């Protein structure tokens, strides 16, 4: 099949040849790649996909359904980037390739429409996200959910839909943006000037974590600015082939935050933090925003990174002196992919967790192996995600831990679902929730 002029134009989205040539095909990535581990097919490995992307960019290979399948089969966990001795930024390549796949018509138009509608019109809109979240709250709280599940109605639409429906997190009774003031002050001395990104799903589904974050920051002496005109970070859109829309959201965030004076922009969501740190690269060719994006990204810190690197003194109560659940003592930690691989934040959360008096910490085997959530991967590729989840839950069970800490909402929802599905007796918490519970 000859590549059309339209497709040739689309190929300009892919990285240039110098970047594609960075991969030396050494194979160090193979042992870390979940999809290669599953199939043992070269094309399902990072270096195999890079070969395919390079062949398409050079017009040596047709854009095909096989190409589309491999780009979408990838979890974009970026474990290969951690393993790569050449520093190849694989995630940027596969995300660019997904733009090509969608725009060239290799993804069914209806599927692209549904995905774009959900991400652009609902997730990216605070009004509509809150509106649909309230509907979901009613569905969950009024007994309709229980009724629908008992009747098996969802199976009429898709055999996987009943399981996918269980992945939806519980909607909070109150959204965090209604409870967090634009400027929050500590009770005592201001030691740090910070800003906070409350996110989209974090705002509606994980509101309590946002509140925990604010309360802990106040307790350690932070002034917190939370701009009301901030936007969704854009990560879900970028990872699913809608990069230009994601960059428009990035510009909105840059404008919203840089009107204020702060030293650190705190994120409690690994995916959001990773993408906001990448604004500097993504907008480096934008004459108006390049410098502003660089400044913005330089200030982004994951909350656990902030605590560890700034040597924040957390005055923990000793678990042995508290009348709380003894299960809280037995803890393990799962590395969210976009925290450990994209942000390179791994030792910092462990350092903070291990500093809690009375904690019995057990390291999780394959802690940085993807749980299968991967944005909306567990929805659009449920069966593939389930294989990764089953592996994760087996490792969690083997620790004997009663609490799993992780710093990403997608991971929290996925592992909570896995605990129920595979009968693993464990509670899933964000580290900041545990910290708030135990701070003196």
GROMACS .gro file of C-alpha atoms in nm:
model
  440
    1UNK     CA    1   0.000   0.000   0.000
    2UNK     CA    2   0.136   0.337  -0.098
    3UNK     CA    3   0.150   0.600   0.176
    4UNK     CA    4  -0.087   0.884   0.093
    5UNK     CA    5   0.014   1.253   0.098
    6UNK     CA    6  -0.215   1.299   0.399
    7UNK     CA    7  -0.040   1.022   0.589
    8UNK     CA    8   0.299   1.159   0.488
    9UNK     CA    9   0.200   1.485   0.658
   10UNK     CA   10   0.097   1.293   0.969
   11UNK     CA   11   0.435   1.122   0.985
   12UNK     CA   12   0.587   1.458   1.078
   13UNK     CA   13   0.441   1.405   1.425
   14UNK     CA   14   0.686   1.121   1.487
   15UNK     CA   15   1.026   1.193   1.646
   16UNK     CA   16   1.304   1.291   1.406
   17UNK     CA   17   1.559   1.035   1.292
   18UNK     CA   18   1.826   1.143   1.541
   19UNK     CA   19   1.596   1.055   1.829
   20UNK     CA   20   1.488   0.728   1.671
   21UNK     CA   21   1.854   0.633   1.621
   22UNK     CA   22   1.923   0.657   1.996
   23UNK     CA   23   1.805   0.299   2.046
   24UNK     CA   24   2.108   0.069   2.010
   25UNK     CA   25   1.891  -0.246   2.024
   26UNK     CA   26   2.090  -0.388   2.315
   27UNK     CA   27   1.789  -0.570   2.459
   28UNK     CA   28   1.821  -0.438   2.815
   29UNK     CA   29   1.455  -0.335   2.794
   30UNK     CA   30   1.324  -0.683   2.721
   31UNK     CA   31   1.327  -0.812   3.079
   32UNK     CA   32   1.132  -0.509   3.201
   33UNK     CA   33   0.860  -0.501   2.934
   34UNK     CA   34   0.524  -0.649   3.043
   35UNK     CA   35   0.399  -0.707   2.689
   36UNK     CA   36   0.719  -0.873   2.568
   37UNK     CA   37   0.716  -1.090   2.879
   38UNK     CA   38   0.365  -1.195   2.782
   39UNK     CA   39   0.418  -1.275   2.413
   40UNK     CA   40   0.797  -1.316   2.368
   41UNK     CA   41   0.744  -1.148   2.030
   42UNK     CA   42   1.009  -0.897   1.925
   43UNK     CA   43   0.748  -0.661   1.785
   44UNK     CA   44   0.587  -0.643   2.131
   45UNK     CA   45   0.909  -0.517   2.289
   46UNK     CA   46   1.024  -0.154   2.315
   47UNK     CA   47   1.310  -0.203   2.068
   48UNK     CA   48   1.075  -0.387   1.832
   49UNK     CA   49   0.822  -0.105   1.843
   50UNK     CA   50   1.098   0.151   1.790
   51UNK     CA   51   1.203  -0.039   1.477
   52UNK     CA   52   0.843  -0.027   1.355
   53UNK     CA   53   0.811   0.346   1.430
   54UNK     CA   54   1.140   0.418   1.255
   55UNK     CA   55   1.035   0.214   0.950
   56UNK     CA   56   0.706   0.403   0.928
   57UNK     CA   57   0.881   0.739   0.972
   58UNK     CA   58   1.120   0.651   0.690
   59UNK     CA   59   0.827   0.527   0.478
   60UNK     CA   60   0.982   0.181   0.462
   61UNK     CA   61   0.680   0.022   0.627
   62UNK     CA   62   0.309   0.064   0.572
   63UNK     CA   63   0.083   0.204   0.838
   64UNK     CA   64  -0.113  -0.109   0.916
   65UNK     CA   65  -0.349  -0.265   1.165
   66UNK     CA   66  -0.053  -0.459   1.306
   67UNK     CA   67   0.132  -0.132   1.370
   68UNK     CA   68  -0.178   0.014   1.537
   69UNK     CA   69  -0.224  -0.297   1.751
   70UNK     CA   70   0.133  -0.290   1.881
   71UNK     CA   71   0.125   0.080   1.966
   72UNK     CA   72  -0.197   0.030   2.162
   73UNK     CA   73  -0.089  -0.303   2.318
   74UNK     CA   74   0.196  -0.114   2.489
   75UNK     CA   75   0.111  -0.008   2.845
   76UNK     CA   76   0.335   0.301   2.814
   77UNK     CA   77   0.465   0.214   3.162
   78UNK     CA   78   0.812   0.339   3.059
   79UNK     CA   79   0.995   0.069   3.255
   80UNK     CA   80   1.213   0.036   2.945
   81UNK     CA   81   1.332   0.394   2.997
   82UNK     CA   82   1.461   0.306   3.342
   83UNK     CA   83   1.646   0.003   3.202
   84UNK     CA   84   1.783   0.176   2.890
   85UNK     CA   85   2.158   0.253   2.903
   86UNK     CA   86   2.124   0.498   2.612
   87UNK     CA   87   1.856   0.714   2.775
   88UNK     CA   88   1.598   0.656   2.501
   89UNK     CA   89   1.270   0.839   2.570
   90UNK     CA   90   1.049   0.560   2.443
   91UNK     CA   91   0.726   0.699   2.592
   92UNK     CA   92   0.740   1.006   2.370
   93UNK     CA   93   0.780   0.784   2.063
   94UNK     CA   94   0.487   0.555   2.131
   95UNK     CA   95   0.261   0.848   2.223
   96UNK     CA   96   0.350   1.018   1.893
   97UNK     CA   97   0.278   0.691   1.713
   98UNK     CA   98  -0.067   0.675   1.870
   99UNK     CA   99  -0.145   1.016   1.722
  100UNK     CA  100  -0.058   0.870   1.382
  101UNK     CA  101  -0.273   0.562   1.443
  102UNK     CA  102  -0.583   0.761   1.535
  103UNK     CA  103  -0.547   1.032   1.272
  104UNK     CA  104  -0.475   0.784   0.992
  105UNK     CA  105  -0.802   0.601   1.057
  106UNK     CA  106  -0.648   0.280   1.189
  107UNK     CA  107  -0.859   0.302   1.503
  108UNK     CA  108  -1.234   0.258   1.440
  109UNK     CA  109  -1.391   0.601   1.405
  110UNK     CA  110  -1.660   0.530   1.662
  111UNK     CA  111  -1.397   0.421   1.915
  112UNK     CA  112  -1.193   0.738   1.853
  113UNK     CA  113  -1.511   0.947   1.887
  114UNK     CA  114  -1.604   0.789   2.221
  115UNK     CA  115  -1.250   0.823   2.354
  116UNK     CA  116  -1.213   1.185   2.242
  117UNK     CA  117  -1.558   1.277   2.370
  118UNK     CA  118  -1.493   1.123   2.712
  119UNK     CA  119  -1.149   1.279   2.750
  120UNK     CA  120  -1.215   1.620   2.591
  121UNK     CA  121  -1.573   1.691   2.690
  122UNK     CA  122  -1.596   1.519   3.028
  123UNK     CA  123  -1.254   1.462   3.188
  124UNK     CA  124  -1.110   1.794   3.072
  125UNK     CA  125  -1.419   1.995   3.172
  126UNK     CA  126  -1.453   2.054   3.544
  127UNK     CA  127  -1.824   2.131   3.505
  128UNK     CA  128  -1.913   1.820   3.307
  129UNK     CA  129  -1.682   1.593   3.505
  130UNK     CA  130  -1.851   1.703   3.825
  131UNK     CA  131  -2.194   1.667   3.663
  132UNK     CA  132  -2.130   1.308   3.550
  133UNK     CA  133  -1.955   1.230   3.877
  134UNK     CA  134  -2.270   1.332   4.064
  135UNK     CA  135  -2.474   1.101   3.840
  136UNK     CA  136  -2.228   0.820   3.913
  137UNK     CA  137  -2.253   0.904   4.285
  138UNK     CA  138  -2.632   0.862   4.265
  139UNK     CA  139  -2.586   0.534   4.078
  140UNK     CA  140  -2.354   0.408   4.351
  141UNK     CA  141  -2.540   0.539   4.657
  142UNK     CA  142  -2.908   0.483   4.575
  143UNK     CA  143  -2.894   0.107   4.519
  144UNK     CA  144  -2.912   0.124   4.140
  145UNK     CA  145  -2.559  -0.012   4.111
  146UNK     CA  146  -2.646  -0.309   4.333
  147UNK     CA  147  -2.960  -0.375   4.129
  148UNK     CA  148  -2.779  -0.353   3.794
  149UNK     CA  149  -2.509  -0.590   3.914
  150UNK     CA  150  -2.759  -0.844   4.049
  151UNK     CA  151  -2.959  -0.855   3.724
  152UNK     CA  152  -2.658  -0.911   3.497
  153UNK     CA  153  -2.792  -0.637   3.270
  154UNK     CA  154  -2.445  -0.514   3.172
  155UNK     CA  155  -2.361  -0.846   3.006
  156UNK     CA  156  -2.612  -0.761   2.733
  157UNK     CA  157  -2.377  -0.486   2.613
  158UNK     CA  158  -2.042  -0.663   2.657
  159UNK     CA  159  -1.927  -0.974   2.842
  160UNK     CA  160  -1.643  -0.773   3.004
  161UNK     CA  161  -1.859  -0.473   3.098
  162UNK     CA  162  -1.969  -0.608   3.440
  163UNK     CA  163  -1.602  -0.635   3.540
  164UNK     CA  164  -1.505  -0.302   3.384
  165UNK     CA  165  -1.789  -0.135   3.574
  166UNK     CA  166  -1.636  -0.259   3.901
  167UNK     CA  167  -1.319  -0.062   3.817
  168UNK     CA  168  -1.499   0.269   3.860
  169UNK     CA  169  -1.387   0.426   4.191
  170UNK     CA  170  -1.634   0.548   4.452
  171UNK     CA  171  -1.728   0.910   4.392
  172UNK     CA  172  -1.660   1.136   4.690
  173UNK     CA  173  -1.951   1.291   4.879
  174UNK     CA  174  -1.787   1.633   4.838
  175UNK     CA  175  -1.542   1.740   4.570
  176UNK     CA  176  -1.213   1.880   4.690
  177UNK     CA  177  -1.228   2.204   4.489
  178UNK     CA  178  -1.529   2.309   4.697
  179UNK     CA  179  -1.342   2.251   5.023
  180UNK     CA  180  -0.993   2.380   4.942
  181UNK     CA  181  -0.951   2.757   4.961
  182UNK     CA  182  -0.749   2.933   4.694
  183UNK     CA  183  -0.497   3.024   4.964
  184UNK     CA  184  -0.450   2.795   5.264
  185UNK     CA  185  -0.221   2.900   5.549
  186UNK     CA  186  -0.047   2.693   5.815
  187UNK     CA  187  -0.136   2.741   6.181
  188UNK     CA  188   0.213   2.868   6.258
  189UNK     CA  189   0.514   2.999   6.068
  190UNK     CA  190   0.521   2.983   5.686
  191UNK     CA  191   0.822   2.768   5.602
  192UNK     CA  192   0.742   2.685   5.239
  193UNK     CA  193   0.552   2.860   4.959
  194UNK     CA  194   0.373   2.591   4.761
  195UNK     CA  195   0.103   2.551   4.500
  196UNK     CA  196  -0.127   2.252   4.452
  197UNK     CA  197  -0.278   2.086   4.146
  198UNK     CA  198  -0.599   1.910   4.252
  199UNK     CA  199  -0.644   1.730   3.920
  200UNK     CA  200  -0.960   1.600   3.758
  201UNK     CA  201  -1.034   1.248   3.885
  202UNK     CA  202  -0.845   1.329   4.205
  203UNK     CA  203  -1.092   1.610   4.261
  204UNK     CA  204  -1.407   1.400   4.226
  205UNK     CA  205  -1.310   1.038   4.295
  206UNK     CA  206  -1.022   1.082   4.539
  207UNK     CA  207  -1.126   1.404   4.709
  208UNK     CA  208  -1.020   1.277   5.051
  209UNK     CA  209  -0.661   1.234   4.932
  210UNK     CA  210  -0.654   1.595   4.815
  211UNK     CA  211  -0.783   1.709   5.155
  212UNK     CA  212  -0.526   1.490   5.331
  213UNK     CA  213  -0.256   1.649   5.115
  214UNK     CA  214  -0.362   2.003   5.206
  215UNK     CA  215  -0.389   1.924   5.577
  216UNK     CA  216  -0.046   1.759   5.590
  217UNK     CA  217   0.114   2.046   5.397
  218UNK     CA  218  -0.041   2.297   5.638
  219UNK     CA  219   0.085   2.095   5.934
  220UNK     CA  220   0.446   2.111   5.812
  221UNK     CA  221   0.436   2.488   5.757
  222UNK     CA  222   0.327   2.529   5.396
  223UNK     CA  223   0.134   2.815   5.247
  224UNK     CA  224  -0.065   2.652   4.964
  225UNK     CA  225  -0.198   2.831   4.657
  226UNK     CA  226  -0.461   2.635   4.465
  227UNK     CA  227  -0.565   2.838   4.159
  228UNK     CA  228  -0.934   2.800   4.084
  229UNK     CA  229  -0.872   2.844   3.711
  230UNK     CA  230  -0.635   2.547   3.683
  231UNK     CA  231  -0.712   2.273   3.430
  232UNK     CA  232  -0.673   1.900   3.385
  233UNK     CA  233  -0.302   1.827   3.333
  234UNK     CA  234  -0.365   1.662   2.992
  235UNK     CA  235  -0.182   1.335   3.058
  236UNK     CA  236  -0.470   1.103   2.968
  237UNK     CA  237  -0.522   1.285   2.639
  238UNK     CA  238  -0.152   1.275   2.550
  239UNK     CA  239  -0.116   0.906   2.629
  240UNK     CA  240  -0.416   0.829   2.410
  241UNK     CA  241  -0.320   1.005   2.089
  242UNK     CA  242  -0.464   1.354   2.145
  243UNK     CA  243  -0.144   1.549   2.203
  244UNK     CA  244  -0.249   1.888   2.066
  245UNK     CA  245  -0.548   1.903   2.298
  246UNK     CA  246  -0.322   1.802   2.587
  247UNK     CA  247  -0.082   2.085   2.505
  248UNK     CA  248  -0.366   2.337   2.512
  249UNK     CA  249  -0.447   2.219   2.865
  250UNK     CA  250  -0.078   2.254   2.952
  251UNK     CA  251  -0.083   2.617   2.838
  252UNK     CA  252  -0.392   2.683   3.052
  253UNK     CA  253  -0.218   2.542   3.359
  254UNK     CA  254   0.097   2.742   3.295
  255UNK     CA  255  -0.108   3.061   3.270
  256UNK     CA  256  -0.310   2.977   3.582
  257UNK     CA  257  -0.015   2.891   3.808
  258UNK     CA  258   0.250   3.137   3.696
  259UNK     CA  259   0.029   3.428   3.799
  260UNK     CA  260   0.121   3.330   4.154
  261UNK     CA  261   0.443   3.328   4.352
  262UNK     CA  262   0.545   2.985   4.482
  263UNK     CA  263   0.853   2.764   4.502
  264UNK     CA  264   0.703   2.416   4.466
  265UNK     CA  265   0.401   2.288   4.274
  266UNK     CA  266   0.287   1.981   4.468
  267UNK     CA  267   0.125   1.686   4.292
  268UNK     CA  268  -0.017   1.377   4.462
  269UNK     CA  269  -0.090   1.190   4.138
  270UNK     CA  270   0.201   1.020   3.961
  271UNK     CA  271   0.053   1.055   3.613
  272UNK     CA  272  -0.028   1.424   3.657
  273UNK     CA  273   0.311   1.503   3.809
  274UNK     CA  274   0.501   1.323   3.534
  275UNK     CA  275   0.316   1.501   3.258
  276UNK     CA  276   0.347   1.844   3.418
  277UNK     CA  277   0.721   1.788   3.457
  278UNK     CA  278   0.729   1.714   3.083
  279UNK     CA  279   0.563   2.042   2.979
  280UNK     CA  280   0.913   2.189   2.939
  281UNK     CA  281   1.002   1.935   2.669
  282UNK     CA  282   0.662   1.925   2.503
  283UNK     CA  283   0.645   2.302   2.460
  284UNK     CA  284   1.012   2.370   2.387
  285UNK     CA  285   0.924   2.460   2.028
  286UNK     CA  286   0.650   2.705   2.130
  287UNK     CA  287   0.798   3.056   2.113
  288UNK     CA  288   0.541   3.198   2.355
  289UNK     CA  289   0.544   2.919   2.611
  290UNK     CA  290   0.890   2.754   2.597
  291UNK     CA  291   1.047   2.958   2.879
  292UNK     CA  292   0.729   2.963   3.087
  293UNK     CA  293   0.691   2.585   3.051
  294UNK     CA  294   1.052   2.533   3.161
  295UNK     CA  295   0.994   2.743   3.473
  296UNK     CA  296   0.661   2.572   3.546
  297UNK     CA  297   0.804   2.219   3.514
  298UNK     CA  298   1.107   2.297   3.728
  299UNK     CA  299   0.880   2.361   4.026
  300UNK     CA  300   0.671   2.042   4.007
  301UNK     CA  301   0.729   1.796   4.292
  302UNK     CA  302   0.551   1.478   4.389
  303UNK     CA  303   0.446   1.516   4.752
  304UNK     CA  304   0.667   1.229   4.870
  305UNK     CA  305   0.957   1.370   4.670
  306UNK     CA  306   0.897   1.706   4.841
  307UNK     CA  307   0.897   1.554   5.190
  308UNK     CA  308   1.213   1.352   5.135
  309UNK     CA  309   1.426   1.595   4.935
  310UNK     CA  310   1.337   1.903   5.138
  311UNK     CA  311   1.396   1.709   5.463
  312UNK     CA  312   1.050   1.795   5.595
  313UNK     CA  313   1.029   1.704   5.962
  314UNK     CA  314   0.722   1.484   6.003
  315UNK     CA  315   0.637   1.435   6.370
  316UNK     CA  316   0.488   1.088   6.363
  317UNK     CA  317   0.308   0.925   6.651
  318UNK     CA  318   0.447   0.584   6.744
  319UNK     CA  319   0.209   0.312   6.623
  320UNK     CA  320   0.278   0.114   6.939
  321UNK     CA  321   0.130   0.396   7.146
  322UNK     CA  322  -0.178   0.450   6.931
  323UNK     CA  323  -0.509   0.268   6.963
  324UNK     CA  324  -0.541   0.201   6.591
  325UNK     CA  325  -0.571  -0.104   6.371
  326UNK     CA  326  -0.263  -0.325   6.415
  327UNK     CA  327  -0.283  -0.399   6.042
  328UNK     CA  328  -0.138  -0.055   5.975
  329UNK     CA  329   0.197  -0.184   6.094
  330UNK     CA  330   0.236  -0.434   5.809
  331UNK     CA  331   0.298  -0.227   5.499
  332UNK     CA  332   0.434  -0.262   5.147
  333UNK     CA  333   0.474  -0.012   4.863
  334UNK     CA  334   0.389  -0.035   4.493
  335UNK     CA  335   0.578   0.197   4.256
  336UNK     CA  336   0.339   0.378   4.025
  337UNK     CA  337   0.493   0.360   3.677
  338UNK     CA  338   0.483   0.733   3.612
  339UNK     CA  339   0.642   0.802   3.949
  340UNK     CA  340   0.929   0.554   3.937
  341UNK     CA  341   0.999   0.542   3.562
  342UNK     CA  342   0.890   0.884   3.434
  343UNK     CA  343   0.974   1.096   3.739
  344UNK     CA  344   1.255   0.873   3.875
  345UNK     CA  345   1.104   0.897   4.224
  346UNK     CA  346   1.159   0.566   4.399
  347UNK     CA  347   1.373   0.592   4.713
  348UNK     CA  348   1.196   0.902   4.846
  349UNK     CA  349   0.857   0.743   4.930
  350UNK     CA  350   1.032   0.448   5.095
  351UNK     CA  351   1.249   0.684   5.298
  352UNK     CA  352   0.941   0.860   5.436
  353UNK     CA  353   0.744   0.540   5.497
  354UNK     CA  354   1.032   0.371   5.680
  355UNK     CA  355   1.071   0.676   5.905
  356UNK     CA  356   0.732   0.607   6.067
  357UNK     CA  357   0.791   0.455   6.414
  358UNK     CA  358   0.649   0.104   6.451
  359UNK     CA  359   0.611   0.031   6.079
  360UNK     CA  360   0.688  -0.324   5.968
  361UNK     CA  361   0.781  -0.258   5.606
  362UNK     CA  362   0.818  -0.542   5.355
  363UNK     CA  363   0.957  -0.470   5.008
  364UNK     CA  364   0.724  -0.582   4.732
  365UNK     CA  365   0.876  -0.814   4.471
  366UNK     CA  366   0.856  -0.650   4.126
  367UNK     CA  367   0.736  -0.331   4.297
  368UNK     CA  368   0.794  -0.131   3.978
  369UNK     CA  369   0.616  -0.380   3.749
  370UNK     CA  370   0.299  -0.225   3.602
  371UNK     CA  371  -0.027  -0.322   3.773
  372UNK     CA  372  -0.214  -0.298   3.443
  373UNK     CA  373  -0.406   0.023   3.510
  374UNK     CA  374  -0.201   0.242   3.274
  375UNK     CA  375  -0.445   0.532   3.236
  376UNK     CA  376  -0.750   0.385   3.063
  377UNK     CA  377  -0.570   0.068   2.948
  378UNK     CA  378  -0.761  -0.144   3.200
  379UNK     CA  379  -1.085  -0.027   3.040
  380UNK     CA  380  -0.998  -0.046   2.670
  381UNK     CA  381  -0.781  -0.360   2.704
  382UNK     CA  382  -0.935  -0.527   3.006
  383UNK     CA  383  -0.808  -0.882   2.943
  384UNK     CA  384  -0.449  -0.770   2.886
  385UNK     CA  385  -0.456  -0.555   3.199
  386UNK     CA  386  -0.595  -0.842   3.405
  387UNK     CA  387  -0.287  -1.056   3.334
  388UNK     CA  388  -0.062  -0.784   3.475
  389UNK     CA  389  -0.294  -0.732   3.772
  390UNK     CA  390  -0.296  -1.101   3.863
  391UNK     CA  391   0.084  -1.100   3.872
  392UNK     CA  392   0.082  -0.790   4.093
  393UNK     CA  393  -0.171  -0.936   4.337
  394UNK     CA  394   0.030  -1.258   4.372
  395UNK     CA  395   0.335  -1.055   4.473
  396UNK     CA  396   0.129  -0.848   4.718
  397UNK     CA  397  -0.015  -1.160   4.877
  398UNK     CA  398   0.337  -1.298   4.924
  399UNK     CA  399   0.443  -0.997   5.134
  400UNK     CA  400   0.186  -1.071   5.403
  401UNK     CA  401   0.123  -0.696   5.421
  402UNK     CA  402  -0.217  -0.562   5.518
  403UNK     CA  403  -0.167  -0.220   5.363
  404UNK     CA  404  -0.039  -0.132   5.014
  405UNK     CA  405   0.073   0.226   4.966
  406UNK     CA  406   0.092   0.378   4.619
  407UNK     CA  407   0.094   0.732   4.483
  408UNK     CA  408  -0.137   0.717   4.182
  409UNK     CA  409  -0.519   0.701   4.164
  410UNK     CA  410  -0.520   0.458   3.872
  411UNK     CA  411  -0.299   0.213   4.061
  412UNK     CA  412  -0.512   0.251   4.373
  413UNK     CA  413  -0.831   0.167   4.185
  414UNK     CA  414  -0.673  -0.122   3.996
  415UNK     CA  415  -0.516  -0.284   4.304
  416UNK     CA  416  -0.835  -0.238   4.505
  417UNK     CA  417  -1.024  -0.417   4.228
  418UNK     CA  418  -0.755  -0.687   4.223
  419UNK     CA  419  -0.779  -0.739   4.598
  420UNK     CA  420  -1.149  -0.815   4.563
  421UNK     CA  421  -1.121  -1.023   4.247
  422UNK     CA  422  -0.829  -1.238   4.365
  423UNK     CA  423  -0.929  -1.244   4.732
  424UNK     CA  424  -0.625  -1.068   4.875
  425UNK     CA  425  -0.688  -0.923   5.223
  426UNK     CA  426  -0.525  -0.584   5.189
  427UNK     CA  427  -0.615  -0.215   5.218
  428UNK     CA  428  -0.494   0.032   4.955
  429UNK     CA  429  -0.392   0.381   5.068
  430UNK     CA  430  -0.213   0.681   4.931
  431UNK     CA  431   0.099   0.749   5.142
  432UNK     CA  432  -0.026   1.096   5.234
  433UNK     CA  433  -0.344   0.946   5.382
  434UNK     CA  434  -0.137   0.729   5.614
  435UNK     CA  435   0.086   1.024   5.700
  436UNK     CA  436  -0.212   1.239   5.799
  437UNK     CA  437  -0.351   0.958   6.014
  438UNK     CA  438  -0.023   0.917   6.201
  439UNK     CA  439   0.105   1.274   6.231
  440UNK     CA  440   0.123   1.404   6.586
   0.00000   0.00000   0.00000
